[in-house]
PDB file of C-alpha atoms in Angstrom:
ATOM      1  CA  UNK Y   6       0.000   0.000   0.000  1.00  0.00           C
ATOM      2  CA  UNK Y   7       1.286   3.780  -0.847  1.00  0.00           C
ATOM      3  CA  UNK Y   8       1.807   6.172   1.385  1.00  0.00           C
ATOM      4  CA  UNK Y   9       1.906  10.056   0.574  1.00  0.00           C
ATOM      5  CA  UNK Y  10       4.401  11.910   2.891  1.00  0.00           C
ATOM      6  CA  UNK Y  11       3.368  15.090   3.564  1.00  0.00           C
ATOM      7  CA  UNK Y  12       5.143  18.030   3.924  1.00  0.00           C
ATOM      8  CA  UNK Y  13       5.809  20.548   6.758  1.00  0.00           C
ATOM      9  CA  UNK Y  14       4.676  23.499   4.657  1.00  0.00           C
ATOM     10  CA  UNK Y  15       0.578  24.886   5.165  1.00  0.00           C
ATOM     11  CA  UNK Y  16      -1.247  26.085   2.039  1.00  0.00           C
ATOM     12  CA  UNK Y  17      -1.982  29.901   2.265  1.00  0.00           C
ATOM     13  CA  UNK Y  18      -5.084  29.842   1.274  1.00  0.00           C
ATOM     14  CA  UNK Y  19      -6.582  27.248   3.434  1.00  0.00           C
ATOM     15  CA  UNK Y  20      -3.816  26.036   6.138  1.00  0.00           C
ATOM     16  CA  UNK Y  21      -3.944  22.774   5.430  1.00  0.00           C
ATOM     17  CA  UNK Y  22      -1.003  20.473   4.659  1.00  0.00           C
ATOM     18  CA  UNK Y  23       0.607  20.359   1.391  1.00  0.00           C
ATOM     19  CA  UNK Y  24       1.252  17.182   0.006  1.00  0.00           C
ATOM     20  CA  UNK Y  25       4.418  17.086  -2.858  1.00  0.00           C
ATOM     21  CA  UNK Y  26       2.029  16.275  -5.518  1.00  0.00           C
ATOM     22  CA  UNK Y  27      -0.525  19.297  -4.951  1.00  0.00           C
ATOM     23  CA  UNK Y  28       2.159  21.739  -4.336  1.00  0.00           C
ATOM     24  CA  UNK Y  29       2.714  24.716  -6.103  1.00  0.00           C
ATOM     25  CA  UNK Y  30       4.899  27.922  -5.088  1.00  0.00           C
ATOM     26  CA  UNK Y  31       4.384  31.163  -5.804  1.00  0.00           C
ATOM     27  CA  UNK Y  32       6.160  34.318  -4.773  1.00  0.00           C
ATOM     28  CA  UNK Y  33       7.733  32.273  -2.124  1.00  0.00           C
ATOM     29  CA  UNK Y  34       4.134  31.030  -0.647  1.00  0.00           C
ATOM     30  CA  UNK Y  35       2.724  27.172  -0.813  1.00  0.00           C
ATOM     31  CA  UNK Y  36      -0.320  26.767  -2.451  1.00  0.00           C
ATOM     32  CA  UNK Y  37      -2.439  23.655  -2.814  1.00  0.00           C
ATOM     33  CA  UNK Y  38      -3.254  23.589  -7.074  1.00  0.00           C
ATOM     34  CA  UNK Y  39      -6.888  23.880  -6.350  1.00  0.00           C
ATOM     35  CA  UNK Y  40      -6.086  26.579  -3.890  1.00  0.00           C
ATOM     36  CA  UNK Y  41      -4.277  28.848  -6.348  1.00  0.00           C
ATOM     37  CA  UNK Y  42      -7.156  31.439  -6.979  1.00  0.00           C
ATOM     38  CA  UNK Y  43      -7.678  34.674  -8.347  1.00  0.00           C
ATOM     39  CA  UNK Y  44      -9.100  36.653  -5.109  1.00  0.00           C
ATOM     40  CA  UNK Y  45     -11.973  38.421  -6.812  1.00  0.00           C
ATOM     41  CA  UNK Y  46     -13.567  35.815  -9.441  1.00  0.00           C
ATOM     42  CA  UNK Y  47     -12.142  32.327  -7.714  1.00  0.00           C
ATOM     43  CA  UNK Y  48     -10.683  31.060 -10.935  1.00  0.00           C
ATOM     44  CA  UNK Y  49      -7.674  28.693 -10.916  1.00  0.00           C
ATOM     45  CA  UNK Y  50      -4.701  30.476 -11.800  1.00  0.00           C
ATOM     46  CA  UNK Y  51      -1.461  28.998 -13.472  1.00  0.00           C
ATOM     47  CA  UNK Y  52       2.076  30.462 -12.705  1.00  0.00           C
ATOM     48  CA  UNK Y  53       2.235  32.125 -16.155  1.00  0.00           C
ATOM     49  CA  UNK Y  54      -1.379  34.495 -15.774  1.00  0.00           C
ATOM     50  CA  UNK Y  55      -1.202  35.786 -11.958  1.00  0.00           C
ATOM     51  CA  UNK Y  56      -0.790  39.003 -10.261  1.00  0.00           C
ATOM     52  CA  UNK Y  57      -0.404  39.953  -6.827  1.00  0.00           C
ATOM     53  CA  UNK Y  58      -0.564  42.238  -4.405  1.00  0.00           C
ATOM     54  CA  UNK Y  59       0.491  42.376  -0.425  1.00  0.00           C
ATOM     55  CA  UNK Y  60      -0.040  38.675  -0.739  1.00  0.00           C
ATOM     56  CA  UNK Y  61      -3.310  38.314  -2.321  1.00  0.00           C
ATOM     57  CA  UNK Y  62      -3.760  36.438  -5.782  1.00  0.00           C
ATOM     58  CA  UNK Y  63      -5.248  37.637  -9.202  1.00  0.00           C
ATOM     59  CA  UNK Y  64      -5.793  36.925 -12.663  1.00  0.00           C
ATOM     60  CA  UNK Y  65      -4.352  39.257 -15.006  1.00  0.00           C
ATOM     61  CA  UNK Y  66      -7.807  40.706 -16.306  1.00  0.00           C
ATOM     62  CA  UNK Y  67      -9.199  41.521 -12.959  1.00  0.00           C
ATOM     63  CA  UNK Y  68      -5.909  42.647 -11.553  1.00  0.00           C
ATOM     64  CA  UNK Y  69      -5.723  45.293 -14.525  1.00  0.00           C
ATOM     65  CA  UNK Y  70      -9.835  46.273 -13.865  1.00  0.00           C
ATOM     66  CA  UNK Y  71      -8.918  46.797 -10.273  1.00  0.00           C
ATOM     67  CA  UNK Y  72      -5.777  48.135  -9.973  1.00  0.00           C
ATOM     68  CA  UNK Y  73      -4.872  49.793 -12.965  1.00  0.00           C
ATOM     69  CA  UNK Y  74      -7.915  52.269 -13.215  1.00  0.00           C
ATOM     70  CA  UNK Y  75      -6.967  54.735 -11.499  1.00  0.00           C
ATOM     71  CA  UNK Y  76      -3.417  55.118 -11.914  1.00  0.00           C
ATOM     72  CA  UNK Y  77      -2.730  55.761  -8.039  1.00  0.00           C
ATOM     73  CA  UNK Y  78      -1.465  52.828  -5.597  1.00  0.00           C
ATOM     74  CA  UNK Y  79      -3.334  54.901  -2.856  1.00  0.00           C
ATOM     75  CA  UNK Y  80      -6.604  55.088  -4.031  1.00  0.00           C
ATOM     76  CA  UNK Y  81      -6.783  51.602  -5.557  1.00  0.00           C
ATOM     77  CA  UNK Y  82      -5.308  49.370  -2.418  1.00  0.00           C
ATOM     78  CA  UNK Y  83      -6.963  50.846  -0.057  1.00  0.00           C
ATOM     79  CA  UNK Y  84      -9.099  47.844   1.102  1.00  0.00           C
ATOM     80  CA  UNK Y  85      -6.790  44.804  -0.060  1.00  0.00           C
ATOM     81  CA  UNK Y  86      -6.884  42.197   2.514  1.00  0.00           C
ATOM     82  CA  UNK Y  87      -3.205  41.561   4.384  1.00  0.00           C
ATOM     83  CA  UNK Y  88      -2.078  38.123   4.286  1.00  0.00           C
ATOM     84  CA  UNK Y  89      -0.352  37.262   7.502  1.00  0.00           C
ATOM     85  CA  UNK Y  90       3.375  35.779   7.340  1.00  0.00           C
ATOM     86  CA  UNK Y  91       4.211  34.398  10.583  1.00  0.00           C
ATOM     87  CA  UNK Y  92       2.722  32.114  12.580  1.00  0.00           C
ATOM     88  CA  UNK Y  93       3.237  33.883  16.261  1.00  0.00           C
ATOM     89  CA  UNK Y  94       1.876  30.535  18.480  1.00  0.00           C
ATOM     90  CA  UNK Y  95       2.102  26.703  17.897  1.00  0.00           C
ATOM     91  CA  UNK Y  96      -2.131  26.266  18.703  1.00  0.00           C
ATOM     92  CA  UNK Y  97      -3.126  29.029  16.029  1.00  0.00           C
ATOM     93  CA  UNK Y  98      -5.193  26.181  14.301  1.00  0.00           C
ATOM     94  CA  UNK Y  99      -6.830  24.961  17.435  1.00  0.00           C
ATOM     95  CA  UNK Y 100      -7.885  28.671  18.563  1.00  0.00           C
ATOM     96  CA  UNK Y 101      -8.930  29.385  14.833  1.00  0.00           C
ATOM     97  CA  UNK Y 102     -11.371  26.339  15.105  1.00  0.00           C
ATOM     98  CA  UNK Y 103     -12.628  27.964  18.755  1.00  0.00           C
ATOM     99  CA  UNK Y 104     -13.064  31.829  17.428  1.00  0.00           C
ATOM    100  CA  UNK Y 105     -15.081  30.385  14.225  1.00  0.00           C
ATOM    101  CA  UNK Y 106     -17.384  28.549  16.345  1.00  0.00           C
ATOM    102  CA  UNK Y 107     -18.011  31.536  18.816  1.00  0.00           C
ATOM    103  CA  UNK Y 108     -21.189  32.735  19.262  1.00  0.00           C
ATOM    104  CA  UNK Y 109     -21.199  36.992  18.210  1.00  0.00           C
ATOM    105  CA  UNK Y 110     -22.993  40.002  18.931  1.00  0.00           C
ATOM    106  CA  UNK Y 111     -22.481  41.624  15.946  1.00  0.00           C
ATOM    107  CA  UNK Y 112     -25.321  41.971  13.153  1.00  0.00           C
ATOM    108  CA  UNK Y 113     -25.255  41.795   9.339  1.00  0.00           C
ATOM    109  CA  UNK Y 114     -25.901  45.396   7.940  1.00  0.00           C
ATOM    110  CA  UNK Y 115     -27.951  43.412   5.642  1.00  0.00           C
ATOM    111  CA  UNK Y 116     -30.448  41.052   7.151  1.00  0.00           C
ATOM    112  CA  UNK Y 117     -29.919  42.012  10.347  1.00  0.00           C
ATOM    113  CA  UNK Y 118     -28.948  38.385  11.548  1.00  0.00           C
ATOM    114  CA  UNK Y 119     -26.563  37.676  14.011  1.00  0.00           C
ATOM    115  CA  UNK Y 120     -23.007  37.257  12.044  1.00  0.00           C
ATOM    116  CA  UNK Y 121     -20.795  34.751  13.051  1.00  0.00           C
ATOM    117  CA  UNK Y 122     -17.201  34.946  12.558  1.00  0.00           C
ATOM    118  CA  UNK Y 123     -16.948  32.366   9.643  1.00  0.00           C
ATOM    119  CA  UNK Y 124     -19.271  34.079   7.668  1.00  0.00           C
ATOM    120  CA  UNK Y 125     -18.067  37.367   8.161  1.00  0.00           C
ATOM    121  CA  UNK Y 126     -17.493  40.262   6.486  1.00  0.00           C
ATOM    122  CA  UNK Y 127     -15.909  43.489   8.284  1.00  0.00           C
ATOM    123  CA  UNK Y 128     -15.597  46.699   6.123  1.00  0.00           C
ATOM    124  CA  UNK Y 129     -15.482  49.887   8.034  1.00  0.00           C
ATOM    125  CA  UNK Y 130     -16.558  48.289  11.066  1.00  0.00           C
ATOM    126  CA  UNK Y 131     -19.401  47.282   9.780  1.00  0.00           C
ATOM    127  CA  UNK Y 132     -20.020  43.332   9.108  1.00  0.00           C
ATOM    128  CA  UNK Y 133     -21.954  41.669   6.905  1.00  0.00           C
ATOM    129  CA  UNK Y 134     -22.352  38.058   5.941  1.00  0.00           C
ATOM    130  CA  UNK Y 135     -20.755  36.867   2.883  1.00  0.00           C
ATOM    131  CA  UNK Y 136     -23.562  36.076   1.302  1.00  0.00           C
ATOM    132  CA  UNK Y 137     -24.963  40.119   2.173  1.00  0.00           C
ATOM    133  CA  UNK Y 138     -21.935  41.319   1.173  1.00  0.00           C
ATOM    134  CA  UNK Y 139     -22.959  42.429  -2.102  1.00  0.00           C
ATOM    135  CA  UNK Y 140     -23.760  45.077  -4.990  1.00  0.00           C
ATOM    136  CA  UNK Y 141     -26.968  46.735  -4.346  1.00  0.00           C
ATOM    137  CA  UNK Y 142     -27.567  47.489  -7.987  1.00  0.00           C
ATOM    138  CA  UNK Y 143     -26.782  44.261  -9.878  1.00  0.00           C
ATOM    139  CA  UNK Y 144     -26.339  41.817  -7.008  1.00  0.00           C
ATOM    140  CA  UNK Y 145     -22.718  41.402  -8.201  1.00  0.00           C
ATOM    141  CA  UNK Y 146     -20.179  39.899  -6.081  1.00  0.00           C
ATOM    142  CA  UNK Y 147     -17.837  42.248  -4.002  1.00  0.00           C
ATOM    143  CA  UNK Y 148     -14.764  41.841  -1.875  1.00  0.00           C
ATOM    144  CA  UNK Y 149     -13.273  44.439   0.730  1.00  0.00           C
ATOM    145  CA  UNK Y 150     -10.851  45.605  -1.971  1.00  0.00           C
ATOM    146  CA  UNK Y 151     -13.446  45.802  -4.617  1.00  0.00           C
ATOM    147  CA  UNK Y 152     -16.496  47.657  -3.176  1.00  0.00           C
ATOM    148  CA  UNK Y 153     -17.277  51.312  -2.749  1.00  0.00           C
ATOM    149  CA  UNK Y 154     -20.291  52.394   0.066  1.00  0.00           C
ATOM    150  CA  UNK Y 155     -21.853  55.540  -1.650  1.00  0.00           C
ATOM    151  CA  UNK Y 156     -24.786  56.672   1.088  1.00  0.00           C
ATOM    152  CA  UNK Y 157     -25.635  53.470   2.948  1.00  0.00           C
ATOM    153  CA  UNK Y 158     -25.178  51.889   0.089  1.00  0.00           C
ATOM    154  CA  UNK Y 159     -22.835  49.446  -0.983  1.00  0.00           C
ATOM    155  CA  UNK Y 160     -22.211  48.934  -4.746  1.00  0.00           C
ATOM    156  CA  UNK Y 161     -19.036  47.385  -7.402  1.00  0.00           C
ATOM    157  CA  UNK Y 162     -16.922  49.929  -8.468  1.00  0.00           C
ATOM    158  CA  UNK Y 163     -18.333  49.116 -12.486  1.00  0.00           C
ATOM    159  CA  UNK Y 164     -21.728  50.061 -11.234  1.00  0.00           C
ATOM    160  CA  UNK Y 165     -20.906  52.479  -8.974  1.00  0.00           C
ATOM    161  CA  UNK Y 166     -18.504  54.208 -12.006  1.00  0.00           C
ATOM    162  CA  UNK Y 167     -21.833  53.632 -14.215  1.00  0.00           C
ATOM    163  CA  UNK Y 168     -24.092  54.875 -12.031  1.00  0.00           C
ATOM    164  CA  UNK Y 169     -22.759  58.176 -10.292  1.00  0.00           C
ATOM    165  CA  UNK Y 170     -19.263  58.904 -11.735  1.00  0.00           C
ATOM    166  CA  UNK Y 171     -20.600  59.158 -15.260  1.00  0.00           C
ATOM    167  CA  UNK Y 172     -23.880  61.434 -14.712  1.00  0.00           C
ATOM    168  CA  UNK Y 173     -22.328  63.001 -11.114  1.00  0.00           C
ATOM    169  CA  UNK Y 174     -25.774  62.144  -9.520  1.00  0.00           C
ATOM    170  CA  UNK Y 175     -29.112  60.192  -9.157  1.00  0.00           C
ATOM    171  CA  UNK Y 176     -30.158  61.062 -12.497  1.00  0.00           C
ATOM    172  CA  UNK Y 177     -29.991  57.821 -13.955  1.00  0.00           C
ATOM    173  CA  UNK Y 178     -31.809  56.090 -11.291  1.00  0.00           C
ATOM    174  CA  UNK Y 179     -34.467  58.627 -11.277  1.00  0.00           C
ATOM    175  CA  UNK Y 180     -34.845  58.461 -15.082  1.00  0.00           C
ATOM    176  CA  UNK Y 181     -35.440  54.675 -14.580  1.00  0.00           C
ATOM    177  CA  UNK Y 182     -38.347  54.831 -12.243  1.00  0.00           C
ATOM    178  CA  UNK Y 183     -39.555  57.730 -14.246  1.00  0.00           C
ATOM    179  CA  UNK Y 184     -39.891  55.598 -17.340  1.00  0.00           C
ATOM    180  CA  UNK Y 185     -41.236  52.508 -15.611  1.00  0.00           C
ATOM    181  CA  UNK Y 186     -44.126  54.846 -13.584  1.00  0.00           C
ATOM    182  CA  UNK Y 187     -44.779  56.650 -17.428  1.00  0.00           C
ATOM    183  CA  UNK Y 188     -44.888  53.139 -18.653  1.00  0.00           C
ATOM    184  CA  UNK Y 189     -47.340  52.006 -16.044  1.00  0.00           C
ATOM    185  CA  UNK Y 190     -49.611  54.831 -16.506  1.00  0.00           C
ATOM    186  CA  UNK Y 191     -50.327  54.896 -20.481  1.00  0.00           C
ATOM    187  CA  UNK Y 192     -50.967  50.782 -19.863  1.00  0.00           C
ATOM    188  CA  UNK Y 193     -53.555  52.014 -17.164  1.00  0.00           C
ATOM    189  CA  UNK Y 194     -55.114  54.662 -19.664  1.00  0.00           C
ATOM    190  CA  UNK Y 195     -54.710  52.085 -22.650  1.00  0.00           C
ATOM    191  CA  UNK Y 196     -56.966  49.846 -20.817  1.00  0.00           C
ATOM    192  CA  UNK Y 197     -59.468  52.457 -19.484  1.00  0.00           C
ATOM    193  CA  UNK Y 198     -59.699  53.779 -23.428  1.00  0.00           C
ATOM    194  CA  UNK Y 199     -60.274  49.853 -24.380  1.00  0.00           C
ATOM    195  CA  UNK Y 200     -62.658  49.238 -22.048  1.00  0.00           C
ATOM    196  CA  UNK Y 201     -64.889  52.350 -22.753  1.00  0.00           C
ATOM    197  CA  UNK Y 202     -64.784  51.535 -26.614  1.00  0.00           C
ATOM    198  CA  UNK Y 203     -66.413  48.127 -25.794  1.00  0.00           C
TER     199      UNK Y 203
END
């Protein structure tokens, strides 16, 4: 019977155990294959298309959408999530399992369930399930390093750039309601005009 030995070496992305024949290295960090994702659409990368930044992964196309926009490393990193280097204590695992398992106080902005810590996430103090955690406009996916709050709101920075940056208000949204409450009303009047002909 075969035995795999495994190695000493964690995976990044999910601290588990990297056996010889799943690992992959990149930018000095063990990955599992299946582990080696782009942060903001979860596709596998390869060594030859990845980018990173501060220790987070991402394909070429969605590092250049993010990060290349605006030109400035200060307004694009702003909410990249730090990858931690050390491991300070030998039960980090053990008191991971604990804190994930803890019951919380805190709320999701957007249900207003309780959020537990395995579920969460924490942007400008505010948390918000995973699942929550997303555009208010198209229902699109978002990450901390990929969101923008505009008014309570919280919104991808493609519809947020669509929405407000473009026009430099509400306009568009109000032009949408307009035309569905003008389109509502001539159906109402088209009916009262077809029923008074009959």
């Amino acid at each position: 019977m075969a035995t795999f030995a495994g190695t000493q070496q964690k995976c990044m992305a999910c601290d588990k155990t990297v056996y010889l024949v799943d690992k992959l290295t990149a930018d000095n960090r063990v990955f599992h294959k299946a582990c080696f994702r782009c942060h903001h659409c979860k596709g596998t990368l390869k060594l030859s298309n990845y980018n990173s930044f501060e220790g987070v992964l991402y394909c070429r196309p969605h590092y250049d959408q993010l990060f290349k926009r605006t030109g400035s490393l200060d307004k694009s990193f702003e909410g990249t999530p730090k990858i931690k280097h050390e491991r300070l204590i030998e039960n980090e695992s053990a008191l991971k399992l604990s804190s994930v398992f803890a019951g919380t106080r805190e709320k999701c902005k957007g249900c207003n369930n309780t959020v537990y810590p395995i579920e969460r996430v924490t942007v400008n103090a505010t948390s918000y399930h995973r699942s929550c955690f997303k555009c208010c406009h198209g229902g699109c996916t978002i990450s901390p390093s990929n969101y923008i709050a505009h008014e309570g709101n919280l919104y991808c920075k493609h519809h947020h750039i669509q929405l407000f940056k473009e026009k430099g208000n509400y306009s568009q949204l109000e032009t949408d309601r307009a035309k569905t409450s003008v389109n509502t009303s001539s159906e109402v009047a088209d009916e009262s005009n077809l029923m008074e002909q009959t």
